Coordinates of C-alpha atoms and ligand atoms in Angstrom, one line a residue:
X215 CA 22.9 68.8 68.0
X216 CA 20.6 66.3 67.1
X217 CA 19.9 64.0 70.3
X218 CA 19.9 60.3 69.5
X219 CA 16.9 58.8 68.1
X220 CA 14.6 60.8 66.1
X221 CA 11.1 60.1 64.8
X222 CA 10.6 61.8 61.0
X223 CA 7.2 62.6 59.7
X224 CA 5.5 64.1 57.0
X225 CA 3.7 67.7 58.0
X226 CA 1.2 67.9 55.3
X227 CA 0.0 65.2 52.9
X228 CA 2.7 63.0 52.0
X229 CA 5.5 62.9 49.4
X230 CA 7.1 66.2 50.6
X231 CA 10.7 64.1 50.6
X232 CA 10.7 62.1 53.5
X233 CA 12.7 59.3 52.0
X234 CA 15.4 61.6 51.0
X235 CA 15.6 63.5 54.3
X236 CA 15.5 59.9 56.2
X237 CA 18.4 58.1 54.3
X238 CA 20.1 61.4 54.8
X239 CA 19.5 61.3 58.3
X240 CA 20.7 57.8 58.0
X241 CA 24.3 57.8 57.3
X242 CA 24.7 57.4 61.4
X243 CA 22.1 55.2 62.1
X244 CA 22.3 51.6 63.8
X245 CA 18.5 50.7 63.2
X246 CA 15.9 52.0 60.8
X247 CA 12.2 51.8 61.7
X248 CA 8.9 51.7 59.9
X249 CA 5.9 51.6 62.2
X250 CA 2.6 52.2 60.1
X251 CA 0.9 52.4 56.6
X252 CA 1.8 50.1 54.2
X253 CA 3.3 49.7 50.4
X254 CA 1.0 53.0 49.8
X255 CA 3.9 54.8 50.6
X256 CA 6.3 55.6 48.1
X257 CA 9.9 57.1 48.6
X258 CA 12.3 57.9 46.0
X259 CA 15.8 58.3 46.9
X260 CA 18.4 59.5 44.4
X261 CA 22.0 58.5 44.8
X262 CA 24.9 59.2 43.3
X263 CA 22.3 59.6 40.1
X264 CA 20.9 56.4 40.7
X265 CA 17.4 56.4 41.5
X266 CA 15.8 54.2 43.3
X267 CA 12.3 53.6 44.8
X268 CA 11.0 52.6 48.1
X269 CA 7.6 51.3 49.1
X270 CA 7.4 48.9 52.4
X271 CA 11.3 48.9 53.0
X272 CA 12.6 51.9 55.0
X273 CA 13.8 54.6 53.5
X274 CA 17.6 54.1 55.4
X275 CA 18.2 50.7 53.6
X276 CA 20.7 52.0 51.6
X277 CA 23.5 52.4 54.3
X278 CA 24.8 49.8 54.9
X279 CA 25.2 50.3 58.3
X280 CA 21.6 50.2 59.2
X281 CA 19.5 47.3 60.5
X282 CA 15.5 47.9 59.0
X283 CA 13.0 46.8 60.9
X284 CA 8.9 46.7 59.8
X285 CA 7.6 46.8 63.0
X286 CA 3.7 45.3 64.5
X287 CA 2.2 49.0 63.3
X288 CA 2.9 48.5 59.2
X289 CA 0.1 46.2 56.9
X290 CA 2.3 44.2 55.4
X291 CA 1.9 43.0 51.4
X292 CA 4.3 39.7 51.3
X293 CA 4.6 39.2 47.3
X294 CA 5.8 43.0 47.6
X295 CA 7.6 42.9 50.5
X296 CA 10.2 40.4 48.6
X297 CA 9.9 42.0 45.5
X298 CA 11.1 45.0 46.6
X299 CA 14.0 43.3 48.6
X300 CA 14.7 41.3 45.2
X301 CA 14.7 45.2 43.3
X302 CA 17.1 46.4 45.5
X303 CA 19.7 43.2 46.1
X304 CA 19.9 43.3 41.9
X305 CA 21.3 46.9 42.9
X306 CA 23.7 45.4 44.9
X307 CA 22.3 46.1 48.4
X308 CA 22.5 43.5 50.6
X309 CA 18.9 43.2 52.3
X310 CA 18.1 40.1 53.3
X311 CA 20.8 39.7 56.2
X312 CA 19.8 43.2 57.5
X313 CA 15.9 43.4 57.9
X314 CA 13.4 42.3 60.4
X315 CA 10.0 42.0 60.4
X316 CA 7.7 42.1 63.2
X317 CA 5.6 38.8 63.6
X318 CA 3.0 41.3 65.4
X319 CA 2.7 42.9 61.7
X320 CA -0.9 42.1 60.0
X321 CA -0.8 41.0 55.9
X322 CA -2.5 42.3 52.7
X323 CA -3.9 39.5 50.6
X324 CA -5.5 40.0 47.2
X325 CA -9.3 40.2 49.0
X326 CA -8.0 43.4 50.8
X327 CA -7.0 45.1 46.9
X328 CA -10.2 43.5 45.6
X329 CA -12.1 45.5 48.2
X330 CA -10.2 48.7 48.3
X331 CA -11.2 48.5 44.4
X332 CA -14.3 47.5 44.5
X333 CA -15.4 50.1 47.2
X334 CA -13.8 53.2 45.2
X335 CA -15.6 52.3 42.3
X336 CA -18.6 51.8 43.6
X337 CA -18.1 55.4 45.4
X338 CA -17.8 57.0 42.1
X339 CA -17.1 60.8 42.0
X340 CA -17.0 60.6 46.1
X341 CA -14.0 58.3 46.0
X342 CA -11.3 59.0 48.2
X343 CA -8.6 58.1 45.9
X344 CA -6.7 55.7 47.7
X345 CA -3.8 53.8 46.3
X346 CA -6.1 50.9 45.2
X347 CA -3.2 48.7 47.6
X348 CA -5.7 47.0 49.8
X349 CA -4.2 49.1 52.6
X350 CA -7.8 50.4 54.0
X351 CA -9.2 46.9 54.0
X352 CA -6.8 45.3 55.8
X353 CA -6.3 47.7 58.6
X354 CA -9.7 47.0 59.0
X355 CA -9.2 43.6 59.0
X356 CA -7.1 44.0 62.0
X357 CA -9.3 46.5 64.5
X358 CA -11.9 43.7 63.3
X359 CA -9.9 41.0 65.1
X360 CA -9.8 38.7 61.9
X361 CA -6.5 39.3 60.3
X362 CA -3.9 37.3 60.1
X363 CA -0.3 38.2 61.5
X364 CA 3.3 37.4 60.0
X365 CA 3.5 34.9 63.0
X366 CA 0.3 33.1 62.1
X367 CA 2.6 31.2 59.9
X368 CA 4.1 29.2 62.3
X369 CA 1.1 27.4 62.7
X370 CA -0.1 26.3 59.2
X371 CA -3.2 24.9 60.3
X372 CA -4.6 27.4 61.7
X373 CA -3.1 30.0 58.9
X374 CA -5.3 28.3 56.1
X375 CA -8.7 27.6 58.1
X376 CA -8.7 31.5 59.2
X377 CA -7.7 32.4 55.5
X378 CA -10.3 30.3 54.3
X379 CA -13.1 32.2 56.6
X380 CA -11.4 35.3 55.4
X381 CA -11.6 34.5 51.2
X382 CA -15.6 33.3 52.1
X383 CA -16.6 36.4 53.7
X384 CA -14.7 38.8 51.4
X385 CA -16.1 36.7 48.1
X386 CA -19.6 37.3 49.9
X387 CA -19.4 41.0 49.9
X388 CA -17.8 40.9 46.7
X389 CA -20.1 39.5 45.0
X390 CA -23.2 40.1 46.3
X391 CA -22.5 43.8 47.2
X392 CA -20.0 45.3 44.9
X393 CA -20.8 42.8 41.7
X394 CA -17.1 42.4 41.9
X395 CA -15.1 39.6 41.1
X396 CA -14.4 36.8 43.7
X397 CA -10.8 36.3 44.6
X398 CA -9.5 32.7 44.6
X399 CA -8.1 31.0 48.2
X400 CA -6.1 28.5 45.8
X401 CA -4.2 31.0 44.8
X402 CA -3.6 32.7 47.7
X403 CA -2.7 29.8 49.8
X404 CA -0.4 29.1 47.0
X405 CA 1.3 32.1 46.9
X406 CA 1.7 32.3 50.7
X407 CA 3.5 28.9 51.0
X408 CA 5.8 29.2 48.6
X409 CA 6.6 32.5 50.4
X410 CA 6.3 30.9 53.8
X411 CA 9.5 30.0 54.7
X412 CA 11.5 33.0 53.8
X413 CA 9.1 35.3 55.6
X414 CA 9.4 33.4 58.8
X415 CA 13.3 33.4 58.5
X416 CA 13.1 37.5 58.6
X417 CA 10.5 37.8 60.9
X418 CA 11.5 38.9 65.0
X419 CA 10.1 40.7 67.7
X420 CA 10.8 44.0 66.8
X421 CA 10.0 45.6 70.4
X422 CA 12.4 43.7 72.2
X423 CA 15.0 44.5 69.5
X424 CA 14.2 48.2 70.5
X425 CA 14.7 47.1 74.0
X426 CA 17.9 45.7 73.9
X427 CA 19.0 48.7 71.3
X428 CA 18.1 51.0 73.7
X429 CA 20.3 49.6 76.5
X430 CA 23.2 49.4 73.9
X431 CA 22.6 53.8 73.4
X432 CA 21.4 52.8 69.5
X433 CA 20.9 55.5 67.3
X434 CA 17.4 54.8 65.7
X435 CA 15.3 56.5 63.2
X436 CA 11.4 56.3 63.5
X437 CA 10.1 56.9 59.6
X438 CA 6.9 57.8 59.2
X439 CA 4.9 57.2 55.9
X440 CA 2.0 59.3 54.2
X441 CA 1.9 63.1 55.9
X442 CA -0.2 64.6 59.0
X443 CA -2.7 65.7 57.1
X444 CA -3.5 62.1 55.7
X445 CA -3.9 60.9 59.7
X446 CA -7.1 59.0 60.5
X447 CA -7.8 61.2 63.5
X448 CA -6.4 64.2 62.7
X449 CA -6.5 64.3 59.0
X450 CA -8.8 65.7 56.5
X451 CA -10.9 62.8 57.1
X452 CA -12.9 61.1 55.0
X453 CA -10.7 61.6 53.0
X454 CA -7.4 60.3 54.7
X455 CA -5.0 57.1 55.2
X456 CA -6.4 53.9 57.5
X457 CA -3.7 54.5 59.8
X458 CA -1.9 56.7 62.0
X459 CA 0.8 59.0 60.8
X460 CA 1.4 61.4 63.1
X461 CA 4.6 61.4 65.3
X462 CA 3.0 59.5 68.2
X463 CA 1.7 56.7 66.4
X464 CA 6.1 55.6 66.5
X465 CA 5.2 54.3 69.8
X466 CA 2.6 51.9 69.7
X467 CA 3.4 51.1 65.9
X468 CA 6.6 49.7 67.4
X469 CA 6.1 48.6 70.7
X470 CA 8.3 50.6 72.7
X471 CA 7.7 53.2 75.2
X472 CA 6.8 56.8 74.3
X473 CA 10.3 58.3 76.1
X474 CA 12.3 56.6 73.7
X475 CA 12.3 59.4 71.3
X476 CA 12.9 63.0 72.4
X477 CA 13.2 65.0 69.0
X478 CA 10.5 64.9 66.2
X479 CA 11.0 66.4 63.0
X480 CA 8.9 67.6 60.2
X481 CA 9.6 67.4 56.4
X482 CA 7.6 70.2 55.0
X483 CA 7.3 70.9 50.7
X484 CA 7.9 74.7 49.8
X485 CA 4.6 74.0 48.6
X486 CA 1.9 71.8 49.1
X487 CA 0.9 68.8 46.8
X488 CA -1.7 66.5 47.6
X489 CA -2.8 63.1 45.9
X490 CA -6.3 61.5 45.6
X491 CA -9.4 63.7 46.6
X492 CA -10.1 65.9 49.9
X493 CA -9.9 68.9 50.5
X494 CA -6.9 71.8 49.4
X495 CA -7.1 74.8 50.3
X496 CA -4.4 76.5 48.8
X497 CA -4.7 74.3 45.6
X498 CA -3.6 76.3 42.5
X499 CA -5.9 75.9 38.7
X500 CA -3.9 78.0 36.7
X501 CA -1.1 77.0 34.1
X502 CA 0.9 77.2 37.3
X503 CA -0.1 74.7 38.4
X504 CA 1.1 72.4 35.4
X505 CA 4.4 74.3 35.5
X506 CA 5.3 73.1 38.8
X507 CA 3.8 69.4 38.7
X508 CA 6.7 69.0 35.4
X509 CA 9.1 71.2 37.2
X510 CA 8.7 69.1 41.0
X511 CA 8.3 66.0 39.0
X512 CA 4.9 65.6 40.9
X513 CA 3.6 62.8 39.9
X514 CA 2.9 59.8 42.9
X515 CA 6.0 57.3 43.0
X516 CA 3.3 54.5 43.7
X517 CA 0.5 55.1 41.2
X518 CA 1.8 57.6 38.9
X519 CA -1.1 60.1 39.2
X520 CA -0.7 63.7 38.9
X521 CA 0.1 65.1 42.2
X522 CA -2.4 68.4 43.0
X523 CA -0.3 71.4 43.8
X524 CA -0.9 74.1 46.3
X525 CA 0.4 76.9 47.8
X526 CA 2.6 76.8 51.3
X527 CA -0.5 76.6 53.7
X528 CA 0.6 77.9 57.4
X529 CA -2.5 77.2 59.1
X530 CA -2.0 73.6 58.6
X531 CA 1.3 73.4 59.1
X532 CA 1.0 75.3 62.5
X533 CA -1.7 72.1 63.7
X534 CA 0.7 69.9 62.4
X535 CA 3.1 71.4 64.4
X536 CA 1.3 71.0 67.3
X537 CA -0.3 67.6 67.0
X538 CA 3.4 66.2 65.8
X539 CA 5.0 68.1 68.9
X540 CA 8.3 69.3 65.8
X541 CA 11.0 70.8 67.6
X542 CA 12.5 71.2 63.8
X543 CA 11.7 71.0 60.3
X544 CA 13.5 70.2 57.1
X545 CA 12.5 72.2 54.2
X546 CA 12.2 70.3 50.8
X547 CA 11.8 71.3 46.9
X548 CA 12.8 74.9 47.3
X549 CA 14.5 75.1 43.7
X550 CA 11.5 74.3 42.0
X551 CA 10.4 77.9 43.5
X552 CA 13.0 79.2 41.4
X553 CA 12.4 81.7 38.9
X554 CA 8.8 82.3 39.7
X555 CA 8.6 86.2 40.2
X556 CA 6.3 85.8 43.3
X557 CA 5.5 83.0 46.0
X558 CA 2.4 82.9 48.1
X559 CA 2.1 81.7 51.5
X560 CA -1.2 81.0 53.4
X561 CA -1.5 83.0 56.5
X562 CA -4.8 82.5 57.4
X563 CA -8.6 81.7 56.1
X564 CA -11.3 84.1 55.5
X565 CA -15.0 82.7 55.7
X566 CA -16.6 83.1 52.5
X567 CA -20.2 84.3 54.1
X568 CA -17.9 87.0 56.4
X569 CA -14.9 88.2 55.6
X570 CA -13.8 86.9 59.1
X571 CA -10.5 85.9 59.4
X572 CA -10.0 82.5 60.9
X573 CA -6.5 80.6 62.1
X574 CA -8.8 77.3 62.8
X575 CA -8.5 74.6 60.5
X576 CA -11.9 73.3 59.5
X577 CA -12.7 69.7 60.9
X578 CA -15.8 68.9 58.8
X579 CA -16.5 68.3 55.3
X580 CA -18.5 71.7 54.5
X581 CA -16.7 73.8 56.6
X582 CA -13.7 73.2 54.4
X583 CA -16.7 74.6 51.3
X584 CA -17.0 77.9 53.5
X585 CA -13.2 79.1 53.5
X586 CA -10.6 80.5 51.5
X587 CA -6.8 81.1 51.8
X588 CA -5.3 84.6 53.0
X589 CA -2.2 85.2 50.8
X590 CA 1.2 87.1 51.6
X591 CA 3.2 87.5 48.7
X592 CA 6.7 87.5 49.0
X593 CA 9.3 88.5 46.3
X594 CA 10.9 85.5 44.3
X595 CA 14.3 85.1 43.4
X596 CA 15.8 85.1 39.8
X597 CA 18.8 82.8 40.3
X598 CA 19.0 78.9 41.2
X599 CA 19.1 77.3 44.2
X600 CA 19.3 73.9 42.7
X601 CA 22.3 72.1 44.1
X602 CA 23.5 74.4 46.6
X603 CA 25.4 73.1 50.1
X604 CA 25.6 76.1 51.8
X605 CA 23.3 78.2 53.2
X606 CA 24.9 82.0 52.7
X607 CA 25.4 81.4 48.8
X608 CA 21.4 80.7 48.9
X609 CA 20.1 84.0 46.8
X610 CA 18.8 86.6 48.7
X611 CA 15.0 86.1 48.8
X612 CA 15.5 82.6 49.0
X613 CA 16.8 83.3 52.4
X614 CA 13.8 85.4 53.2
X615 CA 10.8 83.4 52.5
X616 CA 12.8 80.1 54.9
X617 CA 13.4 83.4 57.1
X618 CA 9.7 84.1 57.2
X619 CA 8.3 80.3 57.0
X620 CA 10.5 80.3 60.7
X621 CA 9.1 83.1 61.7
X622 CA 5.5 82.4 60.7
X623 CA 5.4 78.8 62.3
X624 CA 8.2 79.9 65.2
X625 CA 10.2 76.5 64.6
X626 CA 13.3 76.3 63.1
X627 CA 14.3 75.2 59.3
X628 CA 17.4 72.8 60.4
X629 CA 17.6 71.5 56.9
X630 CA 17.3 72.6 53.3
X631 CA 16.6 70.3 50.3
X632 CA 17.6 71.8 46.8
X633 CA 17.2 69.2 44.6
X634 CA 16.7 65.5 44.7
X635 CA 20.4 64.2 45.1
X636 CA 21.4 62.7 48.7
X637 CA 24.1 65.7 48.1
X638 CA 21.4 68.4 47.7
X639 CA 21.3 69.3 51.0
X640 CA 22.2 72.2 53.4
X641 CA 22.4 71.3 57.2
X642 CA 21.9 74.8 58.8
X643 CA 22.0 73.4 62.8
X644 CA 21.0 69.9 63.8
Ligands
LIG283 P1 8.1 61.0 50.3 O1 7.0 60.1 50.0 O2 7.8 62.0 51.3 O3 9.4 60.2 50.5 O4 8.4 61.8 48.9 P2 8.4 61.2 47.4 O5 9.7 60.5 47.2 O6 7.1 60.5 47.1 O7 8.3 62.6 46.6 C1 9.3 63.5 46.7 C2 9.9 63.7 45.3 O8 10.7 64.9 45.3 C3 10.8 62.6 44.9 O9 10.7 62.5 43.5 C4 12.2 63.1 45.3 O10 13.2 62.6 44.5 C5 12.0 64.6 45.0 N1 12.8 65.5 45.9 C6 13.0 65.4 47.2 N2 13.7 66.5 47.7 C7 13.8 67.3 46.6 C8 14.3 68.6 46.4 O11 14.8 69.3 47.4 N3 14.2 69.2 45.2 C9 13.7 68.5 44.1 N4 13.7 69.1 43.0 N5 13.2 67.2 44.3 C10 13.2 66.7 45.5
LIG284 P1 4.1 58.7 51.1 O1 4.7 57.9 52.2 C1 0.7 60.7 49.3 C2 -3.2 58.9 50.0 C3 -3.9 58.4 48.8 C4 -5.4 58.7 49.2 C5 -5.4 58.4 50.7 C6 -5.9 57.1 51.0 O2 4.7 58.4 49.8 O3 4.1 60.1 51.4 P2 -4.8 54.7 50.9 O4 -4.3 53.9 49.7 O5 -3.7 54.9 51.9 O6 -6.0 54.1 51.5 O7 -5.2 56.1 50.3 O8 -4.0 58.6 51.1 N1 -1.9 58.4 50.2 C7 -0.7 59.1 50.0 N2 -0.6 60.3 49.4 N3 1.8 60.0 49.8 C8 1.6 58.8 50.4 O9 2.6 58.1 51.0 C9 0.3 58.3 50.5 N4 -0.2 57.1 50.9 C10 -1.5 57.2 50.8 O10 -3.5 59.0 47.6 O11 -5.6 60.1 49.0
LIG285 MG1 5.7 59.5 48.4

């Protein structure tokens, strides 16, 4: 049984089907959260055949039922923000009358993209490959203590004279640093004003929302955007996200206490795609790899860049584990394993000076030069899974590699994705 409120992450480096596991998951839910990252993310949920995609708006909007709330943790892009409410009421969802935004919650302005693009270029072959969304920037704008918060709108003055400091140091580096083209306050005042209004009618104090919803036995969902691996801390840093993306991060991303949420879950890939640059162990070069990026459809719902495919990599997922404290996991994209006469799985990493075997995952740059994957192959299956509902009709070896994934990580596979339909889904024991 799955106890109320849950907090769902991603266990390697993003896209491995959150969104579709989360609006799944949502069907019961009273209040939909998300608590960090920005409109980097990108969730595409699939409908009754309808597709749609999510960026900023959480990925249980389309019950309903559900209350969303962008809570103090997110960076939040306000010409986006309402564009992506205006996508979804022309689908006949009805958005504005169920959201909440947090007033703690800091804004993207077009200084924050400028920068994020200027930087990357200027990095050249040692970019990180960020989303180009401004997301970096402004999460440094707020551990800097000069951003400007959702709630800074109710007091105009103030709102403008900070922005205006803001557009003068930003144009500074801009141009004198990066050789980069200033951004114009005119138009960004502009843009905010006429936005103004709206923004503050959605706009709340999300943590005492949780408080009260707590007292009222709510059932919430905690989303998490990006994946573990992309975590500031704990990621494969440099080359990660600017915020926090692990399970704990629900907490002070939301502003309510840390006991709220007993059960954490994982959404895991069959196999490991990664996008931008950083490290991959398990990353695949042959024509394999081009015959799973068509057959996953893995290319990113927010840029459109080829996704980099990889082999299931246990080592990582068993840190992920740890760090995420996953008492379950919900395995995603097995059908596009279908067909392929055999499956790896990382086990392990031998050092390339050695031979030694090694369960650690490398924390700095070079050491991720030094190692390579240790392989078991297990037998594919000829048959599809695509579609399937029910675990026993699942073919034979299909079973035995989620039988061995449990065993390898000692957590249990609660859920199984076989396609990207709200409907493709087997619920083994929640
Ligand atoms: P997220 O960022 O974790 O929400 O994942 P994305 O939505 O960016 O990427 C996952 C992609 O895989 C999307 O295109 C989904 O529609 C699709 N997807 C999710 N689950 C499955 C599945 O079980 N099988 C297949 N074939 N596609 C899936
Ligand atoms: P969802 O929620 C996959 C990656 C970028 C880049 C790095 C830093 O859809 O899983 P940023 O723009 O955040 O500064 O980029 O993080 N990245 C993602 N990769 N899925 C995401 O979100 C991502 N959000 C950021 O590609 O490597
Ligand atoms: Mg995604």
């Amino acid at each position: 049984m799955i106890e109320k409120n849950i907090v769902i992450v991603g266990a390697q480096w993003g896209d491995e089907g959150k969104g579709k596991i989360i609006d799944f998951f949502a069907k019961d839910a009273n209040y939909i959260v998300r608590y960090q990252g920005g409109h980097n993310a990108g969730h595409t949920l699939v409908v009754n055949g309808k597709t749609i995609v999510l960026h900023i708006l959480p990925s249980g909007i389309l019950h309903n039922n559900t209350i969303a709330l962008i809570a103090n943790g997110v960076v939040l892009s306000p010409e986006h923000l309402i564009n992506e409410i205006n996508m979804l009421e022309k689908h006949n969802y009805n958005v504005r009358t169920r959201i909440i935004v947090s007033e703690l919650a800091h804004l993207v302005f077009d200084y924050h993209i400028s920068m994020d693009v200027a930087r990357e270029k200027k990095l050249g072959k040692h970019s990180i490959g960020t989303t180009k969304r401004g997301i970096g920037p402004a999460y440094e704008d707020k551990i800097a203590r000069r951003g400007l918060r959702l709630g800074d709108l109710h007091d105009w003055e103030y709102f403008s004279c900070k922005l205006k400091e803001n557009v003068d140091y930003y144009n500074f580096q801009l141009e004198k640093f990066y050789n980069f083209k200033c951004v114009s306050y005119e138009d960004i005042i502009d843009k905010i004003f006429l936005l103004k209004n709206y923004l503050i009618k959605i706009s709340g104090d999300v943590s005492e929302i949780l408080k009260k919803s707590q007292c009222d036995k709510k059932f919430t969902i905690f989303e998490g955007a990006q994946g573990s691996l992309l975590d500031i801390d704990h990621g494969t840093y440099p080359y990660v996200t600017s915020s926090s993306s692990i399970s704990g991060s629900f907490s002070l991303g939301s502003g309510i206490g840390p006991c709220y949420v007993k059960n954490f879950i994982g959404v895991v890939k069959a196999y490991s795609t990664r996008v931008g640059n950083g490290p991959f162990p398990t990353e695949i070069f042959d024509e394999l790899d081009s015959y799973l990026c068509k057959k996953g459809n893995e290319f990113g719902a927010t840029t459109g860049r080829k996704r980099r495919i990889g082999w299931l990599d246990t080592v990582l997922l068993k840190k992920s584990i740890e760090i995420n404290s996953f008492s379950q996991l919900c395995l995603t994209k097995i059908d596009v394993l279908d067909g392929l006469k055999e499956i790896k799985i990382c086990v392990g990493y031998k050092n390339k000076n050695g031979n030694v075997r090694n369960d650690k995952i490398p924390r700095f740059s070079k050491e991720w030069t030094m190692i390579s994957p240790i392989y078991e192959v297990i037998e594919g299956w000829n048959s599809t899974t695509s579609g399937i509902i029910n675990f026993e009709q699942l073919p034979y070896y299909a079973k035995k590699f989620i039988f061995r994934i449990e065993e390898i990580l000692g957590i249990p596979i609660s859920i199984v994705s076989t396609g990207p339909n709200r409907s493709d889904t087997i619920i083994r024991c929640i």
